[in-house]
Amino acid sequence: MTLPDSPPPGQGDTPPDDDLTDDGFLGGALQILQPRRGYRAATDPVMLAAAMPTREGEEVLELGCGAGVASLCLAHRTGARPTGVELQPAYAALARRNAARNGIAMEVLTADLARLPPEARRSFDHVMMNPPFFATGDGTPAADPGRETANREDLPLATWTDAATRRLRPGGWLGVVHLAERLPDLLRALDGRIGTVSVLPLAGRAGRPAGRILLLGRKGGRGAFRLLPPLVMHEGADHEDGGGAFSPETLRILRGGEPLTAFRSN
């Protein structure tokens, strides 16, 4: 199998094409190569991109960009200019390849966010991130090393939020998607530089606890904290009741590439 825009033999760090899948995002508007095994993006990066109040031409930094899904979704929707930072070379190479094959200009830096290279030590209009979900020692380690690195904290959340805040221009927005159970840790990791914080719970189904949260905060913001009504991702109470179908609001975002309206009044 040969996929479009395959790297020349011996160049690049991406897995062989037979170890990749070619997945459609935003209703097929974007075609994204991902590892068949390892960390695979699903709805989280699409929802994160939909939350960002970005305008055409603005510069956006994504910390831990993986294969580039969130940045490419945001650039496709808004015309923003994304820069990604990714620790794992194979995923950084995939992000570059995905940007090229979708015709989107995206700079991807292979680096540790705690030691950003000079190209990333500048100010951005917005910063977004999907930090590793699990703290060190929590849960069972993933069998795939790439998935384990993506899901397990090596750096504390405070390091992520500090790196993001330092790169934000005054008035810029920080967007984060994380597990709902990690919201207290995330709020503790923020400091007085980020205000006007809003949190949107993402619930799998009506009446169920939220599994994810989206957080949006503004550098230098002075607005009150807001806990927004949850967004219900699926219709029906369970799979037997048609619960596998996405809700109309979710489909509008995931398939139509439209923005999240919940944060619009920020």
PDB file of C-alpha atoms in Angstrom:
ATOM      1  CA  MET A   1       0.000   0.000   0.000  1.00  0.00           C
ATOM      2  CA  THR A   2       1.323   3.456  -0.912  1.00  0.00           C
ATOM      3  CA  LEU A   3      -0.421   6.488   0.544  1.00  0.00           C
ATOM      4  CA  PRO A   4      -0.323   9.932  -1.071  1.00  0.00           C
ATOM      5  CA  ASP A   5       2.684  12.064  -0.164  1.00  0.00           C
ATOM      6  CA  SER A   6       4.665   9.129   1.187  1.00  0.00           C
ATOM      7  CA  PRO A   7       8.124  10.202   2.384  1.00  0.00           C
ATOM      8  CA  PRO A   8      11.058   9.120   0.192  1.00  0.00           C
ATOM      9  CA  PRO A   9      12.730   5.874   1.312  1.00  0.00           C
ATOM     10  CA  GLY A  10      15.065   6.445   4.214  1.00  0.00           C
ATOM     11  CA  GLN A  11      13.671   9.890   5.058  1.00  0.00           C
ATOM     12  CA  GLY A  12      11.352  10.897   7.871  1.00  0.00           C
ATOM     13  CA  ASP A  13      10.457   9.214  11.124  1.00  0.00           C
ATOM     14  CA  THR A  14       6.908   8.127  10.286  1.00  0.00           C
ATOM     15  CA  PRO A  15       5.989   4.427  10.525  1.00  0.00           C
ATOM     16  CA  PRO A  16       5.769   2.423   7.295  1.00  0.00           C
ATOM     17  CA  ASP A  17       2.609   3.131   5.320  1.00  0.00           C
ATOM     18  CA  ASP A  18       1.220  -0.322   6.156  1.00  0.00           C
ATOM     19  CA  ASP A  19       1.263   0.707   9.831  1.00  0.00           C
ATOM     20  CA  LEU A  20      -0.818   3.832   9.174  1.00  0.00           C
ATOM     21  CA  THR A  21      -4.525   4.492   8.689  1.00  0.00           C
ATOM     22  CA  ASP A  22      -5.915   7.297   6.538  1.00  0.00           C
ATOM     23  CA  ASP A  23      -8.770   8.865   8.515  1.00  0.00           C
ATOM     24  CA  GLY A  24     -11.262  11.547   7.546  1.00  0.00           C
ATOM     25  CA  PHE A  25     -11.978  14.468   9.888  1.00  0.00           C
ATOM     26  CA  LEU A  26     -14.535  17.274   9.552  1.00  0.00           C
ATOM     27  CA  GLY A  27     -16.705  15.196   7.277  1.00  0.00           C
ATOM     28  CA  GLY A  28     -13.747  14.209   5.119  1.00  0.00           C
ATOM     29  CA  ALA A  29     -12.491  17.763   4.588  1.00  0.00           C
ATOM     30  CA  LEU A  30      -9.213  16.677   6.186  1.00  0.00           C
ATOM     31  CA  GLN A  31      -7.437  13.363   5.602  1.00  0.00           C
ATOM     32  CA  ILE A  32      -5.154  12.477   8.499  1.00  0.00           C
ATOM     33  CA  LEU A  33      -2.567   9.706   8.691  1.00  0.00           C
ATOM     34  CA  GLN A  34      -2.385   8.055  12.124  1.00  0.00           C
ATOM     35  CA  PRO A  35      -0.571   5.035  13.552  1.00  0.00           C
ATOM     36  CA  ARG A  36      -2.643   1.880  13.343  1.00  0.00           C
ATOM     37  CA  ARG A  37      -1.357   1.101  16.853  1.00  0.00           C
ATOM     38  CA  GLY A  38      -0.453   3.779  19.371  1.00  0.00           C
ATOM     39  CA  TYR A  39      -2.013   7.132  20.193  1.00  0.00           C
ATOM     40  CA  ARG A  40      -4.922   7.899  17.868  1.00  0.00           C
ATOM     41  CA  ALA A  41      -6.894  11.137  17.838  1.00  0.00           C
ATOM     42  CA  ALA A  42     -10.680  10.949  17.990  1.00  0.00           C
ATOM     43  CA  THR A  43     -13.125  13.670  19.068  1.00  0.00           C
ATOM     44  CA  ASP A  44     -11.002  15.478  21.686  1.00  0.00           C
ATOM     45  CA  PRO A  45      -8.745  17.486  19.335  1.00  0.00           C
ATOM     46  CA  VAL A  46     -11.682  18.397  17.085  1.00  0.00           C
ATOM     47  CA  MET A  47     -13.646  19.749  20.048  1.00  0.00           C
ATOM     48  CA  LEU A  48     -10.581  21.621  21.303  1.00  0.00           C
ATOM     49  CA  ALA A  49     -10.130  23.302  17.920  1.00  0.00           C
ATOM     50  CA  ALA A  50     -13.835  24.192  17.837  1.00  0.00           C
ATOM     51  CA  ALA A  51     -13.531  25.947  21.214  1.00  0.00           C
ATOM     52  CA  MET A  52     -10.759  28.336  20.155  1.00  0.00           C
ATOM     53  CA  PRO A  53     -11.943  31.906  19.320  1.00  0.00           C
ATOM     54  CA  THR A  54      -9.379  32.243  16.544  1.00  0.00           C
ATOM     55  CA  ARG A  55      -9.529  34.569  13.539  1.00  0.00           C
ATOM     56  CA  GLU A  56      -7.923  34.341  10.125  1.00  0.00           C
ATOM     57  CA  GLY A  57      -4.191  34.996  10.151  1.00  0.00           C
ATOM     58  CA  GLU A  58      -3.772  34.692  13.920  1.00  0.00           C
ATOM     59  CA  GLU A  59      -0.897  32.579  15.211  1.00  0.00           C
ATOM     60  CA  VAL A  60      -1.730  29.558  17.354  1.00  0.00           C
ATOM     61  CA  LEU A  61       0.678  27.332  19.285  1.00  0.00           C
ATOM     62  CA  GLU A  62      -0.314  23.765  20.079  1.00  0.00           C
ATOM     63  CA  LEU A  63       1.684  22.044  22.816  1.00  0.00           C
ATOM     64  CA  GLY A  64       1.816  18.274  22.311  1.00  0.00           C
ATOM     65  CA  CYS A  65       0.332  18.364  18.818  1.00  0.00           C
ATOM     66  CA  GLY A  66       0.591  14.627  18.068  1.00  0.00           C
ATOM     67  CA  ALA A  67      -0.265  13.989  14.401  1.00  0.00           C
ATOM     68  CA  GLY A  68      -1.584  17.544  14.093  1.00  0.00           C
ATOM     69  CA  VAL A  69      -5.359  16.993  14.192  1.00  0.00           C
ATOM     70  CA  ALA A  70      -6.353  19.935  16.416  1.00  0.00           C
ATOM     71  CA  SER A  71      -4.097  22.434  14.636  1.00  0.00           C
ATOM     72  CA  LEU A  72      -5.202  21.322  11.185  1.00  0.00           C
ATOM     73  CA  CYS A  73      -8.895  21.412  12.147  1.00  0.00           C
ATOM     74  CA  LEU A  74      -8.444  24.933  13.507  1.00  0.00           C
ATOM     75  CA  ALA A  75      -6.512  26.133  10.453  1.00  0.00           C
ATOM     76  CA  HIS A  76      -9.111  24.630   8.114  1.00  0.00           C
ATOM     77  CA  ARG A  77     -11.990  26.337   9.955  1.00  0.00           C
ATOM     78  CA  THR A  78     -10.460  29.751  10.637  1.00  0.00           C
ATOM     79  CA  GLY A  79      -7.412  30.296   8.438  1.00  0.00           C
ATOM     80  CA  ALA A  80      -5.207  30.500  11.528  1.00  0.00           C
ATOM     81  CA  ARG A  81      -1.445  29.931  11.263  1.00  0.00           C
ATOM     82  CA  PRO A  82      -0.555  26.982  13.525  1.00  0.00           C
ATOM     83  CA  THR A  83       2.742  25.972  15.101  1.00  0.00           C
ATOM     84  CA  GLY A  84       2.972  22.599  16.827  1.00  0.00           C
ATOM     85  CA  VAL A  85       5.396  21.297  19.435  1.00  0.00           C
ATOM     86  CA  GLU A  86       5.647  17.518  19.767  1.00  0.00           C
ATOM     87  CA  LEU A  87       8.047  15.473  21.894  1.00  0.00           C
ATOM     88  CA  GLN A  88       7.895  12.241  19.876  1.00  0.00           C
ATOM     89  CA  PRO A  89       9.701  12.474  16.512  1.00  0.00           C
ATOM     90  CA  ALA A  90       7.433   9.974  14.756  1.00  0.00           C
ATOM     91  CA  TYR A  91       4.301  11.943  15.622  1.00  0.00           C
ATOM     92  CA  ALA A  92       5.961  15.263  14.748  1.00  0.00           C
ATOM     93  CA  ALA A  93       6.885  13.822  11.339  1.00  0.00           C
ATOM     94  CA  LEU A  94       3.282  12.671  10.855  1.00  0.00           C
ATOM     95  CA  ALA A  95       2.007  16.159  11.706  1.00  0.00           C
ATOM     96  CA  ARG A  96       4.299  17.676   9.056  1.00  0.00           C
ATOM     97  CA  ARG A  97       3.165  15.102   6.511  1.00  0.00           C
ATOM     98  CA  ASN A  98      -0.511  15.641   7.374  1.00  0.00           C
ATOM     99  CA  ALA A  99      -0.162  19.410   7.034  1.00  0.00           C
ATOM    100  CA  ALA A 100       1.473  19.037   3.614  1.00  0.00           C
ATOM    101  CA  ARG A 101      -1.072  16.579   2.227  1.00  0.00           C
ATOM    102  CA  ASN A 102      -3.946  18.849   3.356  1.00  0.00           C
ATOM    103  CA  GLY A 103      -2.362  21.982   1.898  1.00  0.00           C
ATOM    104  CA  ILE A 104      -1.997  23.742   5.264  1.00  0.00           C
ATOM    105  CA  ALA A 105       1.120  25.667   6.275  1.00  0.00           C
ATOM    106  CA  MET A 106       2.067  24.394   9.727  1.00  0.00           C
ATOM    107  CA  GLU A 107       5.435  24.541  11.441  1.00  0.00           C
ATOM    108  CA  VAL A 108       6.060  21.501  13.657  1.00  0.00           C
ATOM    109  CA  LEU A 109       8.922  21.519  16.147  1.00  0.00           C
ATOM    110  CA  THR A 110      10.224  18.319  17.726  1.00  0.00           C
ATOM    111  CA  ALA A 111      10.931  19.467  21.267  1.00  0.00           C
ATOM    112  CA  ASP A 112      10.207  19.149  24.968  1.00  0.00           C
ATOM    113  CA  LEU A 113       7.787  21.895  26.004  1.00  0.00           C
ATOM    114  CA  ALA A 114       9.912  22.516  29.120  1.00  0.00           C
ATOM    115  CA  ARG A 115      12.850  23.369  26.823  1.00  0.00           C
ATOM    116  CA  LEU A 116      11.279  25.089  23.862  1.00  0.00           C
ATOM    117  CA  PRO A 117      13.572  25.920  20.938  1.00  0.00           C
ATOM    118  CA  PRO A 118      14.065  29.562  19.879  1.00  0.00           C
ATOM    119  CA  GLU A 119      11.454  29.210  17.102  1.00  0.00           C
ATOM    120  CA  ALA A 120       8.740  28.688  19.736  1.00  0.00           C
ATOM    121  CA  ARG A 121       9.997  31.198  22.307  1.00  0.00           C
ATOM    122  CA  ARG A 122       7.873  34.019  20.954  1.00  0.00           C
ATOM    123  CA  SER A 123       4.356  35.287  21.527  1.00  0.00           C
ATOM    124  CA  PHE A 124       1.246  33.707  20.016  1.00  0.00           C
ATOM    125  CA  ASP A 125      -2.329  34.951  19.773  1.00  0.00           C
ATOM    126  CA  HIS A 126      -3.630  31.687  21.267  1.00  0.00           C
ATOM    127  CA  VAL A 127      -2.278  28.464  22.772  1.00  0.00           C
ATOM    128  CA  MET A 128      -4.092  25.128  22.957  1.00  0.00           C
ATOM    129  CA  MET A 129      -3.155  21.765  24.431  1.00  0.00           C
ATOM    130  CA  ASN A 130      -4.359  18.265  25.221  1.00  0.00           C
ATOM    131  CA  PRO A 131      -1.988  17.241  28.058  1.00  0.00           C
ATOM    132  CA  PRO A 132      -1.447  13.582  29.006  1.00  0.00           C
ATOM    133  CA  PHE A 133      -4.504  12.372  30.886  1.00  0.00           C
ATOM    134  CA  PHE A 134      -2.893  10.207  33.561  1.00  0.00           C
ATOM    135  CA  ALA A 135      -0.549  11.200  36.363  1.00  0.00           C
ATOM    136  CA  THR A 136       2.589   9.176  36.955  1.00  0.00           C
ATOM    137  CA  GLY A 137       1.711   5.876  38.641  1.00  0.00           C
ATOM    138  CA  ASP A 138      -2.011   6.009  37.793  1.00  0.00           C
ATOM    139  CA  GLY A 139      -3.606   3.134  35.902  1.00  0.00           C
ATOM    140  CA  THR A 140      -2.058   0.387  33.799  1.00  0.00           C
ATOM    141  CA  PRO A 141       0.736   1.422  31.404  1.00  0.00           C
ATOM    142  CA  ALA A 142      -0.113   1.181  27.700  1.00  0.00           C
ATOM    143  CA  ALA A 143       1.639  -1.575  25.760  1.00  0.00           C
ATOM    144  CA  ASP A 144       2.552   0.815  22.924  1.00  0.00           C
ATOM    145  CA  PRO A 145       5.390   3.224  23.919  1.00  0.00           C
ATOM    146  CA  GLY A 146       4.005   6.081  21.811  1.00  0.00           C
ATOM    147  CA  ARG A 147       0.567   5.769  23.373  1.00  0.00           C
ATOM    148  CA  GLU A 148       2.083   5.557  26.853  1.00  0.00           C
ATOM    149  CA  THR A 149       4.131   8.723  26.305  1.00  0.00           C
ATOM    150  CA  ALA A 150       1.076  10.567  24.977  1.00  0.00           C
ATOM    151  CA  ASN A 151      -1.174   9.509  27.871  1.00  0.00           C
ATOM    152  CA  ARG A 152       1.161   9.527  30.888  1.00  0.00           C
ATOM    153  CA  GLU A 153       2.434  12.703  32.538  1.00  0.00           C
ATOM    154  CA  ASP A 154       6.172  13.176  32.467  1.00  0.00           C
ATOM    155  CA  LEU A 155       5.846  16.870  33.310  1.00  0.00           C
ATOM    156  CA  PRO A 156       3.285  18.187  35.824  1.00  0.00           C
ATOM    157  CA  LEU A 157       0.300  20.176  34.626  1.00  0.00           C
ATOM    158  CA  ALA A 158       1.799  23.326  36.126  1.00  0.00           C
ATOM    159  CA  THR A 159       4.717  23.032  33.665  1.00  0.00           C
ATOM    160  CA  TRP A 160       2.274  22.743  30.765  1.00  0.00           C
ATOM    161  CA  THR A 161       0.199  25.749  31.862  1.00  0.00           C
ATOM    162  CA  ASP A 162       3.283  27.851  32.610  1.00  0.00           C
ATOM    163  CA  ALA A 163       4.791  27.110  29.182  1.00  0.00           C
ATOM    164  CA  ALA A 164       1.479  27.977  27.540  1.00  0.00           C
ATOM    165  CA  THR A 165       0.974  31.195  29.509  1.00  0.00           C
ATOM    166  CA  ARG A 166       4.493  32.435  28.782  1.00  0.00           C
ATOM    167  CA  ARG A 167       3.867  32.079  25.053  1.00  0.00           C
ATOM    168  CA  LEU A 168       0.501  33.887  25.086  1.00  0.00           C
ATOM    169  CA  ARG A 169       0.174  37.509  24.083  1.00  0.00           C
ATOM    170  CA  PRO A 170      -1.807  39.692  26.540  1.00  0.00           C
ATOM    171  CA  GLY A 171      -5.487  39.056  25.882  1.00  0.00           C
ATOM    172  CA  GLY A 172      -4.765  35.731  24.177  1.00  0.00           C
ATOM    173  CA  TRP A 173      -6.767  32.602  24.920  1.00  0.00           C
ATOM    174  CA  LEU A 174      -5.579  29.310  26.403  1.00  0.00           C
ATOM    175  CA  GLY A 175      -7.638  26.247  25.443  1.00  0.00           C
ATOM    176  CA  VAL A 176      -7.335  22.861  27.178  1.00  0.00           C
ATOM    177  CA  VAL A 177      -9.127  19.536  26.822  1.00  0.00           C
ATOM    178  CA  HIS A 178      -8.702  17.091  29.697  1.00  0.00           C
ATOM    179  CA  LEU A 179     -10.374  14.410  31.781  1.00  0.00           C
ATOM    180  CA  ALA A 180     -13.163  15.760  33.991  1.00  0.00           C
ATOM    181  CA  GLU A 181     -11.541  14.138  37.032  1.00  0.00           C
ATOM    182  CA  ARG A 182      -8.398  16.207  36.417  1.00  0.00           C
ATOM    183  CA  LEU A 183     -10.242  19.559  36.478  1.00  0.00           C
ATOM    184  CA  PRO A 184      -9.183  20.341  40.095  1.00  0.00           C
ATOM    185  CA  ASP A 185      -5.550  19.682  39.145  1.00  0.00           C
ATOM    186  CA  LEU A 186      -5.879  21.868  36.077  1.00  0.00           C
ATOM    187  CA  LEU A 187      -7.427  24.778  37.982  1.00  0.00           C
ATOM    188  CA  ARG A 188      -4.675  24.540  40.598  1.00  0.00           C
ATOM    189  CA  ALA A 189      -2.077  24.621  37.815  1.00  0.00           C
ATOM    190  CA  LEU A 190      -3.402  27.945  36.511  1.00  0.00           C
ATOM    191  CA  ASP A 191      -2.182  31.116  38.189  1.00  0.00           C
ATOM    192  CA  GLY A 192      -3.210  34.771  38.287  1.00  0.00           C
ATOM    193  CA  ARG A 193      -2.002  35.349  34.727  1.00  0.00           C
ATOM    194  CA  ILE A 194      -4.996  33.436  33.305  1.00  0.00           C
ATOM    195  CA  GLY A 195      -8.505  34.664  34.121  1.00  0.00           C
ATOM    196  CA  THR A 196     -12.016  34.811  32.629  1.00  0.00           C
ATOM    197  CA  VAL A 197     -11.994  31.010  32.848  1.00  0.00           C
ATOM    198  CA  SER A 198     -14.920  29.024  31.456  1.00  0.00           C
ATOM    199  CA  VAL A 199     -15.307  25.241  31.693  1.00  0.00           C
ATOM    200  CA  LEU A 200     -17.547  23.190  29.421  1.00  0.00           C
ATOM    201  CA  PRO A 201     -18.267  19.599  30.595  1.00  0.00           C
ATOM    202  CA  LEU A 202     -18.533  17.024  27.804  1.00  0.00           C
ATOM    203  CA  ALA A 203     -20.972  14.260  28.770  1.00  0.00           C
ATOM    204  CA  GLY A 204     -21.276  11.057  26.776  1.00  0.00           C
ATOM    205  CA  ARG A 205     -25.045  10.927  27.252  1.00  0.00           C
ATOM    206  CA  ALA A 206     -27.777  12.866  29.031  1.00  0.00           C
ATOM    207  CA  GLY A 207     -27.830  12.158  32.757  1.00  0.00           C
ATOM    208  CA  ARG A 208     -24.293  10.725  32.755  1.00  0.00           C
ATOM    209  CA  PRO A 209     -21.283  12.335  34.469  1.00  0.00           C
ATOM    210  CA  ALA A 210     -18.979  14.272  32.177  1.00  0.00           C
ATOM    211  CA  GLY A 211     -15.923  12.339  31.049  1.00  0.00           C
ATOM    212  CA  ARG A 212     -14.073  15.292  29.516  1.00  0.00           C
ATOM    213  CA  ILE A 213     -13.902  19.055  30.029  1.00  0.00           C
ATOM    214  CA  LEU A 214     -12.926  21.926  27.788  1.00  0.00           C
ATOM    215  CA  LEU A 215     -11.361  24.930  29.515  1.00  0.00           C
ATOM    216  CA  LEU A 216     -10.899  28.356  27.994  1.00  0.00           C
ATOM    217  CA  GLY A 217      -9.091  31.148  29.827  1.00  0.00           C
ATOM    218  CA  ARG A 218      -7.711  34.554  28.846  1.00  0.00           C
ATOM    219  CA  LYS A 219      -4.301  35.981  29.691  1.00  0.00           C
ATOM    220  CA  GLY A 220      -4.940  39.037  31.823  1.00  0.00           C
ATOM    221  CA  GLY A 221      -8.679  38.297  31.945  1.00  0.00           C
ATOM    222  CA  ARG A 222     -10.633  39.577  34.947  1.00  0.00           C
ATOM    223  CA  GLY A 223     -14.025  37.977  34.302  1.00  0.00           C
ATOM    224  CA  ALA A 224     -15.747  35.617  36.740  1.00  0.00           C
ATOM    225  CA  PHE A 225     -15.278  31.851  36.532  1.00  0.00           C
ATOM    226  CA  ARG A 226     -18.104  30.153  34.601  1.00  0.00           C
ATOM    227  CA  LEU A 227     -19.188  26.513  34.678  1.00  0.00           C
ATOM    228  CA  LEU A 228     -21.214  26.060  31.500  1.00  0.00           C
ATOM    229  CA  PRO A 229     -24.107  23.636  30.909  1.00  0.00           C
ATOM    230  CA  PRO A 230     -22.754  20.291  29.651  1.00  0.00           C
ATOM    231  CA  LEU A 231     -22.604  19.395  25.990  1.00  0.00           C
ATOM    232  CA  VAL A 232     -24.150  15.952  25.482  1.00  0.00           C
ATOM    233  CA  MET A 233     -22.151  14.099  22.829  1.00  0.00           C
ATOM    234  CA  HIS A 234     -24.507  11.185  21.984  1.00  0.00           C
ATOM    235  CA  GLU A 235     -28.245  10.707  21.637  1.00  0.00           C
ATOM    236  CA  GLY A 236     -30.110   8.012  23.580  1.00  0.00           C
ATOM    237  CA  ALA A 237     -29.473   6.552  27.013  1.00  0.00           C
ATOM    238  CA  ASP A 238     -27.188   3.766  25.743  1.00  0.00           C
ATOM    239  CA  HIS A 239     -26.204   1.870  22.613  1.00  0.00           C
ATOM    240  CA  GLU A 240     -29.356  -0.239  22.785  1.00  0.00           C
ATOM    241  CA  ASP A 241     -31.385   2.976  22.614  1.00  0.00           C
ATOM    242  CA  GLY A 242     -29.505   4.376  19.635  1.00  0.00           C
ATOM    243  CA  GLY A 243     -26.905   5.892  21.913  1.00  0.00           C
ATOM    244  CA  GLY A 244     -24.130   5.414  19.394  1.00  0.00           C
ATOM    245  CA  ALA A 245     -25.368   8.349  17.290  1.00  0.00           C
ATOM    246  CA  PHE A 246     -23.859  11.772  17.878  1.00  0.00           C
ATOM    247  CA  SER A 247     -26.167  14.582  18.960  1.00  0.00           C
ATOM    248  CA  PRO A 248     -26.974  17.276  16.351  1.00  0.00           C
ATOM    249  CA  GLU A 249     -24.754  19.821  18.127  1.00  0.00           C
ATOM    250  CA  THR A 250     -21.839  17.384  18.177  1.00  0.00           C
ATOM    251  CA  LEU A 251     -22.312  16.473  14.509  1.00  0.00           C
ATOM    252  CA  ARG A 252     -22.310  20.150  13.600  1.00  0.00           C
ATOM    253  CA  ILE A 253     -18.837  20.393  15.096  1.00  0.00           C
ATOM    254  CA  LEU A 254     -17.316  17.019  14.213  1.00  0.00           C
ATOM    255  CA  ARG A 255     -18.672  16.714  10.674  1.00  0.00           C
ATOM    256  CA  GLY A 256     -19.467  20.286   9.715  1.00  0.00           C
ATOM    257  CA  GLY A 257     -16.355  21.908  11.182  1.00  0.00           C
ATOM    258  CA  GLU A 258     -18.384  24.607  12.933  1.00  0.00           C
ATOM    259  CA  PRO A 259     -17.278  26.353  16.151  1.00  0.00           C
ATOM    260  CA  LEU A 260     -18.517  25.583  19.633  1.00  0.00           C
ATOM    261  CA  THR A 261     -21.095  28.207  20.516  1.00  0.00           C
ATOM    262  CA  ALA A 262     -21.010  27.641  24.296  1.00  0.00           C
ATOM    263  CA  PHE A 263     -17.981  29.914  24.749  1.00  0.00           C
ATOM    264  CA  ARG A 264     -19.200  32.616  22.397  1.00  0.00           C
ATOM    265  CA  SER A 265     -20.209  35.075  25.138  1.00  0.00           C
ATOM    266  CA  ASN A 266     -16.656  35.132  26.581  1.00  0.00           C
TER     267      ASN A 266
END
